[in-house]
Structures are given as structure tokens and as C-alpha cells.
Short mmCIF file of C-alpha atoms and ligand atoms in Angstrom, two decimals:
data_model
loop_
_atom_site.label_atom_id
_atom_site.label_comp_id
_atom_site.label_asym_id
_atom_site.label_seq_id
_atom_site.Cartn_x
_atom_site.Cartn_y
_atom_site.Cartn_z
CA UNK O 1 -75.24 2.60 -8.17
CA UNK O 2 -73.52 0.25 -5.72
CA UNK O 3 -72.22 3.14 -3.70
CA UNK O 4 -75.70 4.08 -2.85
CA UNK O 5 -76.68 0.61 -2.19
CA UNK O 6 -73.93 0.24 0.37
CA UNK O 7 -73.66 3.32 2.67
CA UNK O 8 -70.64 4.10 4.78
CA UNK O 9 -71.37 6.11 7.85
CA UNK O 10 -69.42 7.42 10.89
CA UNK O 11 -72.18 8.14 13.43
CA UNK O 12 -71.29 10.92 15.84
CA UNK O 13 -72.94 9.01 18.77
CA UNK O 14 -70.43 6.09 18.22
CA UNK O 15 -66.92 7.28 18.08
CA UNK O 16 -64.34 5.21 16.30
CA UNK O 17 -67.22 3.00 14.53
CA UNK O 18 -67.49 2.40 10.90
CA UNK O 19 -71.00 1.53 9.83
CA UNK O 20 -71.67 -0.46 6.48
CA UNK O 21 -75.31 -0.30 5.72
CA UNK O 22 -77.22 -2.23 3.17
CA UNK O 23 -79.48 0.28 1.47
CA UNK O 24 -81.39 -1.31 -1.42
CA UNK O 25 -84.69 -1.61 0.26
CA UNK O 26 -86.69 -1.89 -2.91
CA UNK O 27 -84.91 -5.21 -3.48
CA UNK O 28 -84.97 -6.16 0.28
CA UNK O 29 -81.32 -5.34 0.44
CA UNK O 30 -80.31 -8.25 -1.76
CA UNK O 31 -76.58 -8.17 -2.34
CA UNK O 32 -75.18 -7.58 -5.85
CA UNK O 33 -71.75 -8.27 -6.96
CA UNK O 34 -70.98 -4.65 -7.14
CA UNK O 35 -72.25 -4.35 -3.43
CA UNK O 36 -69.86 -7.10 -2.34
CA UNK O 37 -67.07 -5.20 -4.07
CA UNK O 38 -68.04 -2.00 -2.12
CA UNK O 39 -68.07 -3.77 1.14
CA UNK O 40 -64.63 -5.51 0.38
CA UNK O 41 -63.10 -2.09 -0.13
CA UNK O 42 -64.88 -0.63 2.86
CA UNK O 43 -63.74 -3.43 5.18
CA UNK O 44 -60.27 -3.11 4.04
CA UNK O 45 -60.17 0.56 4.61
CA UNK O 46 -61.83 0.25 8.02
CA UNK O 47 -59.19 -2.32 9.16
CA UNK O 48 -56.29 -0.04 7.85
CA UNK O 49 -57.62 3.10 9.51
CA UNK O 50 -56.34 3.65 13.09
CA UNK O 51 -59.23 5.93 13.83
CA UNK O 52 -61.57 3.10 13.35
CA UNK O 53 -61.89 0.53 16.11
CA UNK O 54 -64.98 -1.35 15.37
CA UNK O 55 -67.27 -1.98 12.35
CA UNK O 56 -70.98 -2.46 12.24
CA UNK O 57 -73.29 -3.89 9.68
CA UNK O 58 -76.95 -2.66 9.47
CA UNK O 59 -79.63 -2.76 7.10
CA UNK O 60 -82.93 -0.77 6.61
CA UNK O 61 -86.09 -0.88 8.64
CA UNK O 62 -87.60 -4.26 8.47
CA UNK O 63 -84.84 -5.80 6.25
CA UNK O 64 -81.30 -6.59 7.05
CA UNK O 65 -80.74 -8.58 3.79
CA UNK O 66 -82.64 -10.95 1.57
CA UNK O 67 -79.24 -12.50 0.75
CA UNK O 68 -77.42 -12.72 -2.65
CA UNK O 69 -79.07 -11.15 -5.67
CA UNK O 70 -80.95 -13.84 -7.59
CA UNK O 71 -80.22 -12.21 -10.82
CA UNK O 72 -76.50 -12.44 -10.09
CA UNK O 73 -76.93 -16.15 -9.23
CA UNK O 74 -78.75 -16.69 -12.52
CA UNK O 75 -75.98 -14.69 -14.42
CA UNK O 76 -73.44 -16.98 -12.73
CA UNK O 77 -75.39 -20.04 -13.76
CA UNK O 78 -75.69 -18.81 -17.36
CA UNK O 79 -72.12 -18.08 -17.64
CA UNK O 80 -71.29 -21.74 -17.25
CA UNK O 81 -69.32 -21.00 -14.12
CA UNK O 82 -66.97 -18.73 -15.92
CA UNK O 83 -67.98 -15.66 -13.70
CA UNK O 84 -66.50 -15.00 -10.30
CA UNK O 85 -68.36 -15.53 -7.08
CA UNK O 86 -67.65 -12.22 -5.53
CA UNK O 87 -69.50 -13.39 -2.30
CA UNK O 88 -66.45 -15.69 -1.75
CA UNK O 89 -63.96 -12.77 -1.92
CA UNK O 90 -66.12 -10.90 0.41
CA UNK O 91 -66.26 -13.64 2.98
CA UNK O 92 -62.60 -14.10 2.84
CA UNK O 93 -62.05 -10.33 3.53
CA UNK O 94 -64.66 -10.33 6.30
CA UNK O 95 -62.77 -13.36 7.97
CA UNK O 96 -59.50 -11.54 7.75
CA UNK O 97 -60.77 -8.33 9.46
CA UNK O 98 -58.86 -7.79 12.73
CA UNK O 99 -61.29 -5.32 14.33
CA UNK O 100 -64.41 -6.30 16.24
CA UNK O 101 -67.57 -6.47 14.08
CA UNK O 102 -71.09 -5.95 15.37
CA UNK O 103 -74.38 -6.40 13.42
CA UNK O 104 -77.70 -5.04 13.97
CA UNK O 105 -80.59 -7.13 12.31
CA UNK O 106 -84.15 -5.82 12.03
CA UNK O 107 -86.43 -8.10 10.00
CA UNK O 108 -85.29 -10.28 7.16
CA UNK O 109 -81.89 -12.03 7.32
CA UNK O 110 -81.94 -14.48 4.47
CA UNK O 111 -79.10 -16.50 3.09
CA UNK O 112 -75.84 -14.64 3.51
CA UNK O 113 -78.00 -12.12 5.53
CA UNK O 114 -78.06 -14.82 8.13
CA UNK O 115 -74.43 -16.32 7.52
CA UNK O 116 -72.50 -13.25 7.68
CA UNK O 117 -73.64 -12.71 11.35
CA UNK O 118 -71.57 -15.86 11.96
CA UNK O 119 -68.50 -13.62 11.44
CA UNK O 120 -69.71 -10.92 13.65
CA UNK O 121 -68.64 -10.82 17.26
CA UNK O 122 -72.01 -9.63 18.68
CA UNK O 123 -75.34 -9.46 16.89
CA UNK O 124 -78.34 -7.47 18.02
CA UNK O 125 -81.67 -8.44 16.49
CA UNK O 126 -85.18 -7.10 16.76
CA UNK O 127 -87.86 -9.33 17.98
CA UNK O 128 -89.43 -9.35 14.38
CA UNK O 129 -86.33 -10.64 12.90
CA UNK O 130 -86.25 -13.87 10.72
CA UNK O 131 -83.01 -15.94 10.10
CA UNK O 132 -83.45 -18.25 7.22
CA UNK O 133 -81.06 -20.02 4.82
CA UNK O 134 -83.07 -21.70 2.03
CA UNK O 135 -79.93 -23.01 0.38
CA UNK O 136 -81.19 -26.60 -0.32
CA UNK O 137 -84.51 -25.30 -1.71
CA UNK O 138 -82.70 -23.42 -4.28
CA UNK O 139 -80.55 -26.57 -4.90
CA UNK O 140 -77.62 -24.88 -3.31
CA UNK O 141 -75.45 -25.68 -0.25
CA UNK O 142 -74.42 -23.84 2.97
CA UNK O 143 -71.88 -21.09 2.62
CA UNK O 144 -69.79 -18.72 4.71
CA UNK O 145 -68.38 -21.71 6.64
CA UNK O 146 -71.83 -22.04 8.13
CA UNK O 147 -71.51 -25.79 7.85
CA UNK O 148 -68.55 -25.64 10.23
CA UNK O 149 -69.72 -22.83 12.55
CA UNK O 150 -73.44 -23.45 13.01
CA UNK O 151 -73.14 -27.13 14.26
CA UNK O 152 -70.17 -25.89 16.60
CA UNK O 153 -72.41 -23.18 18.04
CA UNK O 154 -75.82 -24.82 18.07
CA UNK O 155 -75.41 -28.62 17.76
CA UNK O 156 -76.44 -30.93 14.84
CA UNK O 157 -80.12 -30.61 15.10
CA UNK O 158 -80.48 -26.89 14.93
CA UNK O 159 -77.71 -26.65 12.32
CA UNK O 160 -79.52 -29.15 10.22
CA UNK O 161 -82.85 -27.46 10.62
CA UNK O 162 -81.19 -24.09 9.55
CA UNK O 163 -78.92 -25.09 6.88
CA UNK O 164 -80.39 -28.30 5.34
CA UNK O 165 -84.19 -28.22 6.09
CA UNK O 166 -84.26 -24.43 5.56
CA UNK O 167 -86.20 -23.76 8.68
CA UNK O 168 -86.62 -20.15 9.64
CA UNK O 169 -85.48 -19.14 13.10
CA UNK O 170 -87.11 -16.26 15.04
CA UNK O 171 -84.75 -13.92 16.89
CA UNK O 172 -85.61 -15.72 20.12
CA UNK O 173 -84.77 -19.05 18.47
CA UNK O 174 -81.65 -17.76 17.07
CA UNK O 175 -80.54 -16.40 20.46
CA UNK O 176 -81.48 -19.64 22.21
CA UNK O 177 -79.30 -21.42 19.64
CA UNK O 178 -76.41 -18.95 20.53
CA UNK O 179 -76.44 -17.53 16.94
CA UNK O 180 -77.09 -13.97 18.17
CA UNK O 181 -76.35 -11.98 21.36
CA UNK O 182 -79.43 -10.03 22.21
CA UNK O 183 -83.14 -9.43 21.12
CA UNK O 184 -84.42 -5.83 21.51
CA UNK O 185 -87.52 -4.08 20.21
CA UNK O 186 -87.22 -3.02 16.60
CA UNK O 187 -87.00 0.69 17.61
CA UNK O 188 -84.01 0.05 19.61
CA UNK O 189 -81.80 -2.10 17.28
CA UNK O 190 -79.57 0.66 15.90
CA UNK O 191 -79.23 2.45 19.07
CA UNK O 192 -78.14 -0.69 20.95
CA UNK O 193 -75.98 -1.95 18.16
CA UNK O 194 -73.90 1.35 17.97
CA UNK O 195 -73.82 1.57 21.84
CA UNK O 196 -72.22 -1.89 21.95
CA UNK O 197 -69.84 -1.09 19.06
CA UNK O 198 -68.88 2.27 20.57
CA UNK O 199 -68.14 0.53 23.91
CA UNK O 200 -65.94 -2.04 22.07
CA UNK O 201 -64.14 0.99 20.27
CA UNK O 202 -63.42 2.72 23.59
CA UNK O 203 -61.48 -0.41 24.97
CA UNK O 204 -57.63 -0.94 24.71
CA UNK O 205 -57.31 -2.13 20.95
CA UNK O 206 -54.52 -4.33 21.34
CA UNK O 207 -55.96 -6.25 24.34
CA UNK O 208 -59.26 -6.50 22.45
CA UNK O 209 -57.67 -7.87 19.34
CA UNK O 210 -55.73 -10.61 21.25
CA UNK O 211 -58.98 -11.63 23.18
CA UNK O 212 -60.95 -11.75 19.88
CA UNK O 213 -58.28 -13.92 18.33
CA UNK O 214 -58.22 -16.21 21.18
CA UNK O 215 -61.96 -16.50 21.30
CA UNK O 216 -62.18 -17.15 17.54
CA UNK O 217 -59.70 -19.98 17.51
CA UNK O 218 -58.45 -21.46 14.13
CA UNK O 219 -59.38 -19.08 11.48
CA UNK O 220 -57.52 -21.20 8.92
CA UNK O 221 -60.09 -23.84 9.45
CA UNK O 222 -62.92 -21.22 8.71
CA UNK O 223 -61.13 -20.09 5.48
CA UNK O 224 -60.75 -23.75 4.30
CA UNK O 225 -64.45 -24.45 5.03
CA UNK O 226 -65.38 -21.44 3.02
CA UNK O 227 -63.32 -22.75 0.10
CA UNK O 228 -64.69 -26.22 0.47
CA UNK O 229 -68.19 -24.99 0.38
CA UNK O 230 -67.68 -22.62 -2.53
CA UNK O 231 -66.62 -25.64 -4.82
CA UNK O 232 -69.93 -27.28 -4.12
CA UNK O 233 -71.79 -23.88 -4.28
CA UNK O 234 -70.49 -23.06 -7.76
CA UNK O 235 -71.15 -26.48 -9.10
CA UNK O 236 -74.69 -26.49 -7.63
CA UNK O 237 -75.34 -22.94 -9.05
CA UNK O 238 -75.03 -24.42 -12.52
CA UNK O 239 -77.42 -27.35 -11.91
CA UNK O 240 -80.69 -27.43 -13.79
CA UNK O 241 -82.69 -27.42 -10.47
CA UNK O 242 -80.87 -24.27 -9.22
CA UNK O 243 -81.38 -22.54 -12.59
CA UNK O 244 -85.21 -23.52 -12.53
CA UNK O 245 -85.42 -22.07 -8.90
CA UNK O 246 -83.77 -18.65 -9.85
CA UNK O 247 -85.83 -18.39 -13.00
CA UNK O 248 -89.08 -19.16 -10.95
CA UNK O 249 -88.18 -16.46 -8.49
CA UNK O 250 -87.40 -13.95 -11.33
CA UNK O 251 -90.72 -14.81 -13.14
CA UNK O 252 -93.00 -14.16 -10.05
N1 COA V 301 -82.44 -11.07 -5.19
C1 COA V 301 -82.95 -10.21 -5.91
N2 COA V 301 -84.20 -9.72 -5.75
C2 COA V 301 -84.69 -9.93 -4.59
C3 COA V 301 -84.14 -10.81 -3.70
C4 COA V 301 -83.08 -11.52 -4.01
N3 COA V 301 -82.39 -12.27 -3.09
N4 COA V 301 -85.11 -10.76 -2.54
C5 COA V 301 -86.16 -10.09 -2.86
N5 COA V 301 -85.85 -9.35 -4.00
C6 COA V 301 -86.84 -8.39 -4.74
C7 COA V 301 -87.87 -9.08 -5.26
O1 COA V 301 -87.71 -9.64 -6.51
C8 COA V 301 -88.93 -7.87 -5.37
O2 COA V 301 -88.57 -7.05 -6.47
P1 COA V 301 -89.64 -6.32 -7.39
O3 COA V 301 -90.54 -5.41 -6.57
O4 COA V 301 -88.86 -5.65 -8.44
O5 COA V 301 -90.52 -7.46 -7.87
C9 COA V 301 -88.51 -7.13 -4.08
O6 COA V 301 -87.19 -7.53 -3.79
C10 COA V 301 -89.48 -7.29 -2.91
O7 COA V 301 -89.53 -8.71 -2.70
P2 COA V 301 -90.86 -9.44 -2.46
O8 COA V 301 -90.56 -10.92 -2.75
O9 COA V 301 -91.95 -9.00 -3.28
O10 COA V 301 -91.10 -9.21 -0.78
P3 COA V 301 -91.69 -10.17 0.18
O11 COA V 301 -91.79 -9.42 1.46
O12 COA V 301 -93.00 -10.69 -0.38
O13 COA V 301 -90.70 -11.48 0.24
C11 COA V 301 -88.52 -12.51 0.66
C12 COA V 301 -89.37 -11.25 0.74
C13 COA V 301 -87.13 -12.12 1.25
C14 COA V 301 -89.24 -13.58 1.55
C15 COA V 301 -88.61 -12.94 -0.84
O14 COA V 301 -88.26 -11.73 -1.61
C16 COA V 301 -87.64 -14.01 -1.09
O15 COA V 301 -87.78 -15.12 -0.72
N6 COA V 301 -86.45 -13.59 -1.70
C17 COA V 301 -85.44 -14.45 -2.04
C18 COA V 301 -84.46 -14.69 -0.79
C19 COA V 301 -83.47 -15.81 -1.15
O16 COA V 301 -83.74 -16.94 -1.36
N7 COA V 301 -82.20 -15.48 -1.14
C20 COA V 301 -81.01 -16.20 -1.48
C21 COA V 301 -80.67 -17.14 -0.35
S1 COA V 301 -79.36 -18.09 -0.75
#
């Protein structure tokens, strides 16, 4: 059940904070269409709820997310592109959220497990975390407007290493590149993430919203890049190289 794979929590220690937790540890928190749909609903509900003033993404011990579910990728490829890329709907919803978003990463952050953090305002990661986007190795292309945001944040070479060469970044490398806010021991990730979110939730919401919008800048450019990337992504998903890569993964 997707409801179990996405847990919604309101921790007592963090007043005003909505936690969205990836909870599919047996599949390294790979995200299915049903999980994207659950998160879309959760984000919309949190944004509409006056009692919620900050949103947090968390995973499970040692794993934030291994990215999009490979079986769903294969299903889209086999459908001849007739299916819907729910990830795109999720990303547009994420970009539209008007409340601060904090993520706490412990361990694997692959594909969208890395790129969703680009839409978070602060990311805390454990020192054992790995950020990696093997898009090209799967015959895919960058998504989540990462092709716009990562070069802007980290410069061409680091963006190319991450998004095109598929190099993994340690937490320290990700922080040095400006992709995340803080590196802490793994035992402290959740407490530190919730502390930061609760602190944001205690601030005057209107002033925080304006400050956030000013810092984020042109969100329409982000939306446009998500759409531009999705056109290529959907076409590449149906390529024979991509299908072979998904089938090889499923056969392992
Ligand atoms: N989609 C679907 N299932 C996934 C998955 C994904 N993205 N990532 C991991 N899983 C599943 C594995 O199939 C395995 O399932 P099984 O036990 O039923 O065989 C389980 O999660 C554990 O994964 P495993 O590969 O055995 O763990 P590992 O520690 O050796 O390796 C990863 C972890 C994340 C490095 C490896 O699973 C991987 O490369 N996953 C794909 C990541 C990816 O390319 N994502 C898409 C990016 S666009």
C-alpha cells in the first residue's frame, strides 16, 4: 500500500512541522507512481493547512531514496509512452509549495532522491550519504530542473560530473558544492532536521514566505525547465538503451 510507503508524521518535538517520510526500505525507498501520488496529496494538504508552517522529507536509516522505481520506468517504456510520468506532477507540486521545505538525508540519495533536495530550502545529510544521478548510464537525462539549478549553484564542472558523468558526491562534496546545508553524524540527522524545521515554523510566516520567494527568484524558469527536461526524459525512457538498462537491473 502506498500509504505505508509514504508516512505522514506530525512529531511532537517539532510543532507546526509536517514530515513526509519514504518508508519502503526493502526497495531502498524507490518511489512508485502511487508514492508520488501520496506525496502530491500530502504537499497540497500541508500547504493549505494553517497549522503547518514547514514541511520535512525524511527516509529510513541508511537510505533516503534510490530514486524512481525501475519497474515503473520499465512500465512506461513498454507502454510506448502512453502512461503518465507522475514524477513530473510531483515536481510541479513541489515547486508550487509556498512553505519552507527541509530534508534530512541519511545514506543513499539516488536520482530524484538527489534532485528533490534542489527544491528544499535546507538539507541536512549524514556523513555516510551518497548523492548520485546515474541518468546518462540509464540512457536518461537530468530531471527536476537539475540541469538549470545545479550549474547555477555549483558551476559547470561539478554539474557535469553529477548530472552527465554520473559521479557520486559524498555529503562533504555536496556541501562544498553548495547543494546541501549541513553534514552531521548519522545519529543526529533526524533531530537536526526537525530542529531546523521547527525553528522555521516558529518564525513570522508571511515574512518567511516573502524572504523565501525573493531568495528563490524566478520559479517560472524552474517550471519551464522541468517541462523541457520531461520531453527528453519521456523520449529517452522509450529508447532501446534505456529499456535494456531497466531490464538488466530487474534481472540482477
Ligand atoms: N527501483 C526499484 N527497485 C529498487 C530500486 C529502484 N530504483 N533501487 C533498489 N531497488 C530494490 C532492488 O531491486 C532490491 O530489491 P530485491 O531485494 O527485491 O531484489 C532492493 O531494492 C535492494 O537493492 P540492492 O540493489 O540489492 O541494494 P544495494 O545496496 O546493493 O544497492 C543501489 C543499492 C541503490 C545502489 C542499487 O539498488 C541501485 O543502483 N538502484 C537503482 C538506482 C537508480 O538507478 N535509480 C534511478 C535513478 S534515475
